[in-house]
Coordinates of C-alpha atoms and ligand atoms in Angstrom, one line a residue:
M1 CA -119.9 -139.9 -68.4
T2 CA -121.8 -137.6 -65.4
D3 CA -125.4 -138.8 -66.1
P4 CA -126.8 -141.0 -63.0
Q5 CA -129.1 -142.2 -65.5
L6 CA -126.5 -143.6 -68.0
I7 CA -124.2 -144.4 -64.9
L8 CA -127.1 -146.0 -62.9
A9 CA -127.7 -148.0 -66.3
E10 CA -124.7 -149.6 -66.4
R11 CA -124.6 -150.8 -62.9
V12 CA -128.1 -152.5 -63.2
Q13 CA -126.7 -154.4 -66.4
Q14 CA -123.5 -155.4 -64.7
A15 CA -125.7 -156.2 -61.9
L16 CA -128.0 -158.5 -64.3
G17 CA -125.4 -160.2 -65.7
T18 CA -123.8 -161.1 -62.2
A19 CA -127.1 -162.4 -60.8
F20 CA -128.7 -164.0 -64.4
G21 CA -125.7 -164.8 -66.5
Q22 CA -124.0 -162.5 -69.1
E23 CA -126.5 -162.7 -71.9
Y24 CA -128.6 -160.6 -69.5
A25 CA -125.8 -158.3 -68.8
S26 CA -127.1 -155.8 -72.1
E27 CA -130.6 -155.7 -71.6
D28 CA -132.2 -152.1 -71.2
P29 CA -132.9 -151.6 -68.0
L30 CA -136.1 -149.2 -68.3
I31 CA -134.6 -146.5 -66.0
R32 CA -136.8 -143.1 -65.8
P33 CA -136.7 -140.5 -63.6
S34 CA -139.5 -141.3 -60.7
Q35 CA -141.4 -139.4 -58.6
F36 CA -141.1 -141.4 -55.2
A37 CA -137.1 -141.7 -56.0
D38 CA -134.5 -139.9 -58.2
Y39 CA -134.5 -143.3 -60.9
Q40 CA -136.4 -146.0 -61.1
A41 CA -135.5 -149.2 -63.4
N42 CA -138.4 -151.6 -64.7
V43 CA -136.4 -154.2 -66.0
A44 CA -137.5 -157.0 -63.6
L45 CA -140.6 -156.4 -64.6
S46 CA -139.8 -156.9 -68.4
L47 CA -137.3 -160.1 -67.7
A48 CA -139.6 -162.1 -65.1
R49 CA -141.4 -164.3 -67.4
R50 CA -138.1 -165.3 -69.5
L51 CA -136.2 -166.0 -66.2
R52 CA -139.7 -167.8 -64.9
R53 CA -139.4 -165.8 -61.8
A54 CA -141.3 -163.3 -59.6
P55 CA -140.7 -160.0 -60.7
R56 CA -140.1 -158.9 -57.1
E57 CA -137.6 -162.0 -56.6
V58 CA -135.8 -160.6 -59.7
A59 CA -135.6 -157.0 -58.4
Q60 CA -134.4 -158.3 -55.3
A61 CA -131.7 -160.7 -57.3
V62 CA -130.4 -157.5 -59.0
A63 CA -130.6 -155.2 -55.7
D64 CA -128.5 -157.6 -54.1
A65 CA -125.6 -158.1 -56.8
M66 CA -125.2 -154.1 -57.3
D67 CA -122.5 -152.0 -56.4
H68 CA -124.4 -149.6 -53.9
T69 CA -121.7 -146.9 -53.5
D70 CA -123.4 -143.5 -53.0
V71 CA -127.3 -145.2 -54.0
A72 CA -129.7 -146.5 -52.0
V73 CA -131.7 -149.2 -53.8
E74 CA -135.3 -149.9 -52.7
I75 CA -138.0 -152.5 -54.0
S76 CA -141.5 -151.3 -54.2
G77 CA -144.5 -152.1 -55.7
P78 CA -144.6 -155.4 -58.4
G79 CA -140.8 -154.9 -58.7
F80 CA -139.6 -151.9 -59.3
L81 CA -136.0 -150.8 -58.6
N82 CA -136.1 -147.5 -56.8
M83 CA -133.1 -145.9 -56.5
T84 CA -131.6 -142.7 -54.7
L85 CA -128.5 -141.4 -55.1
S86 CA -126.6 -139.3 -52.5
D87 CA -126.1 -135.7 -52.4
D88 CA -122.3 -135.8 -52.3
W89 CA -122.3 -137.9 -55.5
I90 CA -124.8 -135.6 -57.3
A91 CA -122.3 -133.0 -56.2
A92 CA -119.4 -134.8 -57.2
Q93 CA -120.7 -135.6 -60.2
A94 CA -121.7 -131.9 -61.1
V95 CA -118.2 -130.3 -60.6
I96 CA -116.8 -133.4 -63.0
Q97 CA -119.3 -132.4 -65.8
L98 CA -118.5 -128.4 -65.4
A99 CA -114.8 -129.4 -65.9
D100 CA -115.9 -131.2 -69.2
D101 CA -116.1 -129.5 -72.3
R102 CA -118.5 -132.0 -73.6
L103 CA -120.7 -131.1 -70.2
G104 CA -121.2 -134.9 -69.9
V105 CA -122.7 -136.1 -73.6
P106 CA -120.7 -139.1 -74.5
Q107 CA -118.5 -139.5 -77.7
A108 CA -120.4 -142.1 -79.9
A109 CA -118.3 -144.9 -82.0
P110 CA -118.9 -142.7 -85.2
K111 CA -121.0 -143.8 -87.8
S112 CA -121.8 -142.3 -91.4
I113 CA -125.0 -140.6 -91.4
V114 CA -126.4 -139.1 -94.7
I115 CA -129.4 -136.5 -93.2
D116 CA -131.7 -135.4 -96.5
Y117 CA -133.4 -132.0 -95.2
S118 CA -134.8 -129.0 -96.7
A119 CA -135.0 -129.8 -100.2
P120 CA -137.5 -127.3 -101.6
N121 CA -138.4 -127.1 -105.1
A122 CA -136.9 -124.7 -107.6
A123 CA -139.9 -124.1 -109.6
K124 CA -142.2 -122.8 -106.4
E125 CA -141.8 -120.9 -103.7
M126 CA -140.2 -122.2 -100.7
H127 CA -143.0 -122.6 -98.0
V128 CA -143.5 -123.1 -94.3
G129 CA -143.4 -126.5 -95.0
H130 CA -139.6 -126.2 -96.1
L131 CA -138.9 -124.1 -93.2
R132 CA -139.8 -126.8 -90.7
T133 CA -138.0 -129.6 -92.7
T134 CA -135.1 -127.1 -92.8
I135 CA -135.0 -126.4 -88.9
V136 CA -135.9 -129.8 -87.9
G137 CA -133.1 -131.1 -90.4
D138 CA -130.6 -128.8 -89.0
T139 CA -131.0 -129.5 -85.5
L140 CA -130.5 -133.4 -86.4
V141 CA -127.5 -132.5 -88.1
R142 CA -126.3 -130.6 -85.4
V143 CA -127.0 -132.8 -82.7
H144 CA -125.1 -136.0 -84.6
E145 CA -122.2 -133.8 -85.5
H146 CA -121.8 -133.4 -81.6
V147 CA -122.4 -136.9 -80.8
G148 CA -119.1 -137.6 -82.9
H149 CA -120.6 -138.9 -86.2
D150 CA -120.1 -138.2 -89.6
V151 CA -122.7 -135.8 -91.1
T152 CA -123.2 -135.7 -94.6
R153 CA -126.2 -132.9 -95.8
Q154 CA -128.2 -133.7 -98.7
N155 CA -130.1 -130.8 -100.1
H156 CA -132.8 -132.9 -102.4
L157 CA -133.6 -129.8 -104.4
G158 CA -136.4 -130.1 -106.9
D159 CA -134.8 -128.9 -109.4
W160 CA -136.0 -131.0 -112.5
G161 CA -138.7 -132.4 -114.4
T162 CA -141.3 -131.2 -117.1
P163 CA -142.1 -128.5 -115.5
F164 CA -139.0 -126.5 -116.4
G165 CA -140.3 -126.6 -119.6
M166 CA -143.1 -124.1 -119.3
L167 CA -140.6 -122.6 -117.1
I168 CA -137.8 -121.6 -119.2
E169 CA -140.5 -120.3 -122.0
H170 CA -141.6 -118.2 -119.1
L171 CA -138.5 -116.7 -118.7
I172 CA -138.0 -116.4 -122.1
D173 CA -141.0 -114.5 -122.9
I174 CA -140.5 -111.8 -119.8
G175 CA -136.9 -111.4 -120.4
E176 CA -133.6 -113.2 -119.1
S177 CA -132.7 -110.4 -116.5
E178 CA -136.1 -109.6 -115.2
A179 CA -137.1 -113.1 -114.7
L180 CA -133.9 -114.0 -113.1
N181 CA -133.8 -111.0 -110.6
R182 CA -137.4 -112.1 -109.6
L183 CA -136.4 -115.6 -108.9
A184 CA -133.4 -114.2 -106.8
S185 CA -135.9 -112.5 -104.7
G186 CA -138.2 -114.8 -103.8
D187 CA -140.8 -114.8 -106.6
G188 CA -140.7 -118.2 -107.8
N189 CA -144.0 -119.0 -106.9
A190 CA -145.6 -116.8 -109.1
F191 CA -143.5 -117.1 -111.6
Y192 CA -144.6 -120.5 -111.5
Q193 CA -148.4 -119.7 -111.3
E194 CA -147.8 -116.9 -114.4
A195 CA -146.0 -120.0 -116.6
R196 CA -149.1 -122.6 -115.6
H197 CA -151.8 -119.9 -116.3
K198 CA -150.3 -119.7 -120.0
F199 CA -149.4 -122.9 -120.2
D200 CA -153.6 -123.8 -119.5
N201 CA -154.7 -120.7 -121.7
D202 CA -152.8 -120.5 -124.8
R203 CA -151.9 -123.3 -126.8
T204 CA -148.7 -122.2 -128.9
F205 CA -146.9 -121.4 -125.5
E206 CA -148.3 -125.4 -124.3
E207 CA -146.8 -126.4 -127.5
R208 CA -143.4 -124.3 -127.2
S209 CA -143.3 -125.7 -123.5
R210 CA -143.6 -129.3 -124.4
S211 CA -141.2 -129.2 -127.0
R212 CA -138.5 -127.7 -124.5
V213 CA -138.7 -130.7 -122.4
P214 CA -136.7 -133.3 -124.7
L215 CA -134.3 -130.3 -125.4
L216 CA -133.5 -130.1 -121.6
Q217 CA -133.2 -133.7 -121.0
G218 CA -131.2 -133.9 -124.4
G219 CA -128.8 -131.7 -123.2
D220 CA -128.9 -128.9 -125.9
P221 CA -126.6 -126.0 -124.5
A222 CA -128.8 -123.0 -124.7
T223 CA -131.9 -124.9 -122.7
L224 CA -129.1 -126.2 -120.4
R225 CA -127.8 -122.2 -119.8
L226 CA -131.0 -121.3 -119.3
W227 CA -132.0 -123.9 -116.9
R228 CA -128.6 -123.2 -114.9
E229 CA -129.5 -119.6 -114.8
F230 CA -132.7 -120.5 -113.4
I231 CA -131.7 -122.8 -110.8
E232 CA -128.6 -120.5 -110.1
Y233 CA -131.1 -117.4 -109.1
T234 CA -133.2 -119.4 -107.4
K235 CA -130.6 -120.8 -105.2
R236 CA -129.7 -117.6 -104.1
Y237 CA -133.1 -117.0 -102.6
F238 CA -132.9 -120.2 -100.8
N239 CA -129.3 -119.4 -99.7
H240 CA -130.6 -116.1 -98.2
V241 CA -133.3 -117.9 -96.0
Y242 CA -131.0 -120.4 -94.9
D243 CA -128.7 -117.5 -94.2
V244 CA -131.2 -115.5 -92.4
L245 CA -132.5 -118.8 -90.0
G246 CA -128.6 -119.6 -89.5
V247 CA -128.7 -122.9 -90.8
T248 CA -125.5 -125.1 -92.0
L249 CA -126.7 -125.9 -95.5
T250 CA -124.7 -124.6 -98.0
D251 CA -124.3 -124.9 -101.9
D252 CA -121.7 -127.7 -101.2
H253 CA -124.5 -129.6 -99.9
I254 CA -126.8 -129.2 -102.8
A255 CA -127.7 -133.1 -104.5
G256 CA -130.6 -132.1 -106.4
E257 CA -132.9 -133.9 -108.5
S258 CA -130.9 -133.3 -111.5
M259 CA -127.7 -134.7 -110.0
Y260 CA -129.4 -138.4 -110.6
N261 CA -130.6 -137.7 -114.0
T262 CA -128.0 -139.6 -115.7
M263 CA -128.4 -142.8 -113.1
L264 CA -131.6 -143.2 -113.6
A265 CA -131.7 -145.2 -117.1
D266 CA -128.7 -147.6 -115.3
V267 CA -131.1 -147.8 -111.9
C268 CA -134.2 -149.2 -114.6
D269 CA -132.0 -151.3 -116.4
E270 CA -130.3 -152.8 -112.8
L271 CA -134.0 -153.6 -111.5
E272 CA -135.3 -155.0 -114.3
Q273 CA -132.2 -157.5 -114.9
S274 CA -132.7 -158.8 -111.0
S275 CA -136.1 -159.0 -111.8
V276 CA -136.9 -156.8 -108.9
A277 CA -139.0 -154.7 -111.5
Q278 CA -141.4 -155.4 -114.1
I279 CA -143.6 -154.5 -117.0
S280 CA -146.9 -153.6 -116.1
E281 CA -149.3 -151.7 -118.5
G282 CA -146.2 -150.5 -120.1
A283 CA -145.2 -148.7 -117.4
L284 CA -141.7 -150.3 -115.4
C285 CA -142.8 -151.2 -112.1
V286 CA -141.6 -152.5 -108.4
F287 CA -144.3 -154.3 -106.4
P288 CA -142.9 -154.6 -103.1
P289 CA -144.7 -157.2 -100.7
G290 CA -147.5 -156.2 -98.5
F291 CA -148.6 -153.1 -100.2
T292 CA -152.2 -153.0 -101.7
G293 CA -154.2 -150.4 -103.0
R294 CA -157.6 -150.9 -103.9
D295 CA -159.5 -153.7 -104.4
D296 CA -156.6 -155.4 -102.3
R297 CA -154.2 -154.9 -106.3
P298 CA -150.5 -154.9 -105.5
L299 CA -149.4 -151.3 -105.3
P300 CA -147.0 -150.4 -108.2
L301 CA -144.1 -148.0 -107.7
I302 CA -143.5 -146.8 -111.0
I303 CA -140.1 -146.3 -111.7
R304 CA -140.5 -145.5 -115.7
K305 CA -143.8 -144.2 -117.1
S306 CA -145.0 -146.1 -120.3
D307 CA -143.9 -143.1 -122.1
G308 CA -140.4 -143.8 -121.0
G309 CA -140.2 -140.8 -118.6
Y310 CA -138.7 -141.0 -115.1
G311 CA -140.4 -139.9 -111.9
Y312 CA -139.7 -138.9 -108.4
A313 CA -139.7 -142.5 -107.0
T314 CA -137.0 -143.4 -109.7
T315 CA -134.9 -140.3 -108.5
D316 CA -135.2 -141.5 -104.9
L317 CA -134.5 -144.7 -105.5
A318 CA -131.0 -143.8 -107.7
A319 CA -130.2 -141.2 -104.3
I320 CA -130.6 -144.2 -102.1
R321 CA -127.9 -146.5 -104.2
Y322 CA -125.6 -143.6 -104.3
R323 CA -125.7 -142.8 -100.5
V324 CA -125.2 -146.5 -99.6
R325 CA -122.4 -147.2 -102.3
D326 CA -120.9 -143.8 -102.4
L327 CA -121.4 -141.8 -99.4
K328 CA -121.0 -145.3 -97.2
A329 CA -124.3 -144.2 -95.0
D330 CA -125.0 -146.9 -92.2
R331 CA -127.9 -144.7 -91.5
I332 CA -130.1 -142.5 -93.8
L333 CA -132.6 -139.8 -92.4
Y334 CA -135.4 -138.2 -94.4
V335 CA -136.5 -135.4 -93.0
V336 CA -139.6 -135.1 -95.3
G337 CA -143.5 -133.9 -94.9
A338 CA -145.0 -136.8 -93.2
T339 CA -148.0 -136.7 -96.3
Q340 CA -144.9 -138.6 -98.3
S341 CA -144.8 -141.7 -95.9
L342 CA -146.5 -144.4 -98.5
H343 CA -143.6 -143.0 -100.9
F344 CA -140.7 -143.7 -98.4
Q345 CA -142.1 -147.0 -97.6
M346 CA -142.3 -148.5 -100.8
V347 CA -139.1 -146.3 -102.0
F348 CA -137.1 -148.3 -98.6
A349 CA -138.9 -151.5 -99.6
A350 CA -138.2 -151.4 -103.3
A351 CA -134.2 -150.6 -102.4
R352 CA -134.1 -153.6 -99.8
M353 CA -135.3 -155.9 -102.5
A354 CA -132.8 -154.5 -104.7
G355 CA -130.0 -155.1 -102.5
W356 CA -128.9 -151.7 -102.1
L357 CA -130.2 -151.1 -98.6
H358 CA -129.0 -154.2 -97.2
D359 CA -129.2 -155.1 -93.1
D360 CA -127.0 -153.2 -91.5
V361 CA -128.1 -149.6 -92.9
S362 CA -131.2 -147.9 -91.6
A363 CA -133.1 -145.9 -93.9
E364 CA -135.8 -143.4 -91.6
H365 CA -138.3 -141.3 -92.7
V366 CA -138.3 -138.5 -89.8
Q367 CA -141.9 -137.4 -90.9
I368 CA -142.8 -133.7 -90.4
G369 CA -146.1 -132.8 -89.5
S370 CA -148.2 -129.7 -91.5
V371 CA -148.0 -126.3 -89.8
L372 CA -151.4 -124.6 -89.7
G373 CA -152.9 -121.7 -89.8
A374 CA -155.3 -120.2 -87.4
D375 CA -158.4 -121.4 -89.2
G376 CA -156.8 -125.0 -89.1
K377 CA -155.9 -125.3 -92.3
M378 CA -152.2 -125.7 -93.8
F379 CA -150.7 -122.5 -93.1
K380 CA -150.4 -119.8 -95.6
T381 CA -148.8 -116.2 -95.5
R382 CA -151.0 -113.3 -94.8
S383 CA -151.7 -112.0 -98.3
G384 CA -152.2 -115.1 -99.9
A385 CA -149.9 -117.3 -102.2
S386 CA -147.5 -115.0 -103.0
T387 CA -146.3 -113.9 -99.7
K388 CA -142.6 -114.6 -99.2
L389 CA -141.2 -117.0 -96.5
T390 CA -138.4 -113.7 -96.0
E391 CA -141.6 -111.5 -95.5
L392 CA -142.8 -113.8 -92.7
L393 CA -138.9 -114.3 -91.0
D394 CA -138.9 -110.3 -91.2
E395 CA -142.6 -110.0 -89.5
A396 CA -140.9 -112.2 -86.5
V397 CA -138.3 -110.0 -86.0
S398 CA -140.1 -107.0 -85.6
R399 CA -142.7 -108.6 -83.2
A400 CA -139.8 -109.7 -81.9
E401 CA -138.6 -106.0 -81.8
A402 CA -141.9 -105.0 -79.8
V403 CA -141.4 -107.4 -77.2
I404 CA -138.3 -105.6 -76.0
A405 CA -139.2 -102.3 -76.9
E406 CA -139.6 -101.0 -73.6
R407 CA -136.2 -101.9 -72.2
G408 CA -134.4 -99.4 -73.4
Y409 CA -132.0 -100.8 -75.6
E410 CA -129.9 -98.1 -78.4
P411 CA -131.8 -98.8 -82.1
A412 CA -128.7 -101.1 -83.4
A413 CA -128.9 -103.6 -80.1
R414 CA -132.5 -103.7 -79.9
R415 CA -132.5 -104.7 -84.1
E416 CA -130.0 -107.3 -83.1
I417 CA -131.6 -109.0 -79.9
G418 CA -135.1 -108.9 -82.2
R419 CA -133.5 -110.8 -84.9
Q420 CA -132.3 -113.5 -82.6
V421 CA -135.4 -113.8 -80.9
G422 CA -137.8 -113.7 -83.5
I423 CA -135.7 -116.1 -85.0
G424 CA -135.0 -118.4 -82.6
A425 CA -139.0 -118.3 -81.7
V426 CA -139.9 -119.2 -84.8
K427 CA -137.2 -121.9 -84.9
Y428 CA -138.2 -123.2 -81.4
A429 CA -141.9 -123.6 -82.3
D430 CA -140.9 -126.0 -85.1
L431 CA -138.5 -128.1 -82.5
S432 CA -140.7 -127.9 -79.4
V433 CA -143.5 -129.9 -80.5
S434 CA -142.7 -133.9 -82.2
H435 CA -141.7 -133.7 -85.7
D436 CA -144.3 -135.6 -86.7
S437 CA -147.4 -133.6 -85.1
E438 CA -149.3 -130.7 -87.0
Y439 CA -149.1 -127.1 -84.8
V440 CA -150.5 -124.0 -85.5
F441 CA -148.4 -121.6 -86.6
D442 CA -148.9 -118.4 -83.9
F443 CA -146.5 -115.7 -83.4
D444 CA -148.3 -114.3 -80.2
R445 CA -147.9 -118.0 -78.3
M446 CA -144.2 -118.6 -80.3
L447 CA -143.3 -115.0 -78.9
A448 CA -144.4 -115.0 -75.5
L449 CA -141.6 -114.5 -72.4
T450 CA -143.3 -117.2 -70.4
G451 CA -144.2 -120.9 -71.3
N452 CA -142.1 -123.5 -73.4
T453 CA -140.8 -120.8 -75.9
G454 CA -137.7 -119.6 -77.5
P455 CA -137.5 -116.2 -75.8
Y456 CA -138.3 -118.2 -72.4
L457 CA -135.4 -120.0 -72.5
Q458 CA -133.4 -116.9 -74.2
Y459 CA -134.4 -115.1 -71.1
A460 CA -133.7 -117.3 -68.8
V461 CA -129.7 -117.5 -70.3
A462 CA -129.9 -113.5 -70.0
R463 CA -131.1 -113.7 -66.4
I464 CA -128.1 -115.7 -65.2
R465 CA -125.5 -113.6 -67.0
S466 CA -126.7 -110.5 -65.6
I467 CA -126.4 -112.2 -62.1
F468 CA -122.7 -113.0 -63.3
R469 CA -122.3 -109.1 -64.2
R470 CA -124.1 -107.7 -61.2
G471 CA -121.3 -109.0 -59.2
E472 CA -118.8 -108.4 -61.9
L473 CA -117.6 -112.4 -61.9
D474 CA -116.9 -114.5 -65.0
P475 CA -118.6 -117.4 -65.0
A476 CA -115.5 -119.9 -65.9
D477 CA -114.1 -118.6 -62.5
F478 CA -116.5 -121.0 -60.5
P479 CA -115.7 -124.9 -61.1
G480 CA -116.7 -125.3 -57.9
P481 CA -116.8 -127.1 -55.2
I482 CA -120.5 -127.6 -55.2
T483 CA -122.4 -128.5 -52.2
L484 CA -125.9 -129.4 -52.2
G485 CA -128.1 -128.2 -49.0
E486 CA -131.7 -127.1 -50.3
P487 CA -133.8 -129.4 -52.3
A488 CA -134.1 -126.9 -55.1
E489 CA -130.2 -127.2 -55.4
R490 CA -130.0 -130.8 -55.4
A491 CA -133.0 -130.8 -58.0
L492 CA -131.0 -128.5 -60.4
A493 CA -128.3 -130.5 -60.4
L494 CA -130.3 -133.4 -60.7
Q495 CA -131.3 -132.3 -63.8
L496 CA -127.7 -130.6 -64.9
L497 CA -126.6 -134.4 -64.8
G498 CA -129.3 -135.5 -67.2
F499 CA -128.2 -133.3 -70.4
G500 CA -125.7 -136.4 -71.4
S501 CA -128.5 -139.0 -71.9
I502 CA -130.9 -136.3 -73.2
V503 CA -128.5 -135.5 -76.6
E504 CA -127.9 -139.3 -76.7
T505 CA -131.6 -140.1 -77.2
V506 CA -132.5 -137.0 -79.4
A507 CA -129.6 -138.9 -81.8
E508 CA -131.1 -141.9 -81.6
S509 CA -135.0 -141.1 -81.8
S510 CA -134.7 -138.0 -84.1
E511 CA -136.9 -136.5 -81.7
P512 CA -135.5 -132.7 -81.0
H513 CA -138.6 -132.2 -79.1
R514 CA -137.5 -133.7 -75.7
L515 CA -134.3 -131.6 -75.9
C516 CA -136.6 -128.6 -75.7
N517 CA -138.3 -130.0 -73.0
Y518 CA -135.3 -131.0 -71.2
L519 CA -133.8 -127.1 -71.4
F520 CA -137.4 -126.0 -70.4
D521 CA -137.4 -128.0 -67.1
L522 CA -133.6 -127.2 -66.3
A523 CA -134.9 -123.2 -66.8
Q524 CA -137.5 -124.0 -64.8
A525 CA -135.6 -126.1 -62.1
F526 CA -133.3 -122.6 -62.0
T527 CA -136.1 -120.4 -61.3
S528 CA -137.1 -122.7 -58.3
F529 CA -133.5 -122.5 -57.1
F530 CA -133.0 -119.0 -57.5
E531 CA -136.6 -118.1 -56.1
T532 CA -135.2 -120.0 -52.6
C533 CA -131.2 -119.6 -52.5
P534 CA -129.8 -116.4 -53.1
V535 CA -126.8 -116.5 -54.6
L536 CA -124.4 -113.3 -54.5
K537 CA -125.5 -112.5 -50.8
A538 CA -125.1 -116.0 -50.2
E539 CA -122.4 -116.2 -47.3
E540 CA -119.6 -118.2 -48.6
P541 CA -118.7 -121.3 -49.1
V542 CA -122.5 -121.8 -50.4
R543 CA -121.8 -118.6 -52.6
T544 CA -119.1 -120.3 -54.5
S545 CA -121.0 -123.4 -54.5
R546 CA -124.0 -121.3 -56.0
L547 CA -122.0 -119.5 -58.6
A548 CA -121.2 -123.2 -59.7
L549 CA -124.3 -124.2 -60.0
S550 CA -125.4 -121.0 -61.9
A551 CA -122.3 -121.2 -64.2
L552 CA -123.1 -125.3 -65.0
T553 CA -126.8 -123.9 -65.9
L554 CA -125.6 -121.3 -68.2
R555 CA -123.4 -123.4 -70.0
V556 CA -126.1 -126.5 -70.6
L557 CA -128.8 -123.8 -71.7
V558 CA -126.3 -122.4 -74.0
Q559 CA -125.1 -125.6 -75.3
G560 CA -128.3 -127.4 -75.5
L561 CA -129.8 -124.1 -77.7
D562 CA -126.7 -123.9 -79.7
L563 CA -127.4 -127.8 -80.8
L564 CA -131.1 -126.5 -81.5
G565 CA -129.6 -123.9 -83.8
I566 CA -130.8 -120.9 -81.4
E567 CA -128.3 -118.4 -80.5
V568 CA -128.8 -116.4 -77.0
P569 CA -128.5 -112.6 -76.7
E570 CA -126.1 -111.4 -74.2
R571 CA -128.7 -109.2 -72.6
M572 CA -132.6 -109.3 -73.0
Ligands
LIG601 N1 -138.7 -131.5 -103.0 C1 -139.7 -132.3 -102.2 C2 -140.5 -131.7 -102.0 O1 -140.8 -130.1 -101.6 C3 -139.1 -133.0 -101.2 C4 -137.5 -133.9 -101.2 C5 -137.8 -134.7 -100.2 N2 -136.5 -135.7 -100.1 C6 -136.6 -136.8 -101.3 N3 -135.4 -137.4 -101.2 N4 -137.5 -137.0 -101.5 O2 -141.7 -132.1 -101.7

């Protein structure tokens, strides 16, 4: 562990234990970076009332009991503990970080974490909202795996339900091979709309569609074969999008709605027998306490409709039971649009009532905000509903190629860099704003080489690489020693040491934008360092020290971007 924030937190906790008794040794020390010192701990203020002592007195007692090796502690204001580290300590920690494969990221006690993300609907186009749940979910997977947890990816594909009646009939109408080709190429949305149009306007088609549904549900072999083909070809398109994006999802992670079909009757039985669910107006419902609708009437979570059909909530209840019982989840993350917030609150509450979600399992809805167009409405690709997501990604790549057009790369190199920059820009735009807020999809902004963008960070990496290239040096040959003379060197080293706690925070809070902000600050700290401190032209031993700092910055940036699923071009 090299992260000063984590190390100081431990020291403050030890001091709390010594000063006030062991029951205080696990208190959150509330440490933040500070403008008056390196760090500030605010725990004295939060504890004062419980201890019935003045905050400044509490702070003094902590300061007196604390290990002061390499750190100066001062009390300021109403009882802040201001902590300033010695330059030598920071430099020594940076050398340790540089020698560490994990770059100071602590190894967690492994937990079983299920992450539900992406989850497009087979009957419709994968839209830009699914793009965002896919990208954010995949980053959370990478971060949790890196921290040392066991992650199970679950792609809860929308691959079941009554619309498949009309989709199968439409497939038969236009001919299997023609239909399947269209699905594989991402034409699912138009296909769906055509089927819908016929369903609404053509009585015999409507009747055929309706009678197809029980055949599918009843497992009629010919119907099931068509349904399977439909899903199979649609999956090809999803996989193509995953491939272009470089996300880690494969067919192995598909656990679509259809998978739970055989469990639904049992889910309802179990809930009915335990009296968690009851019949209301012919439907089987759970009424989780605290949810009310209009007129303050209790809000039902309908798990079996009066016609005997099951819905989205039934499937999610089956999924939660499966994830806890079979997948042994300690924590389940649902990376899904914010608009489904009420649904998940009610599903979690019902699952707790049923005892499927017990106290030591946490279920969390990682709410994903909408992506908006320039008009402030839900984003639609330019030529309307029929434009495919793959075309949007292609456009990102060709625009990125244009951005680097004057750099004089060979066409093949330009295409490769354009791909990395274009896709990186789209991913970073999704990740760098807090996951629950909306943002406007804007190519010019996400592709800008300045500001908090993917290309800016990729460029920062390329610039550090070019320092080593110009000196004909290998970053791996510079393990230290590091000495900190200039303020910009000290600030850079301190920022580097913060990597471990940021990665930990992202895992705990499911907030990738914090890692983005950290990397952006790091790139800026490097720029200030580079502008004030010559590297290749410096005299020894300063040159070696600055090359070591540059090597460490390079590794932290590359590792950080990798956790975000963003590739870095060798040159840019
Ligand atoms: N297919 C759904 C949609 O597109 C998302 C499913 C999310 N996961 C879940 N367990 N409900 O809105």
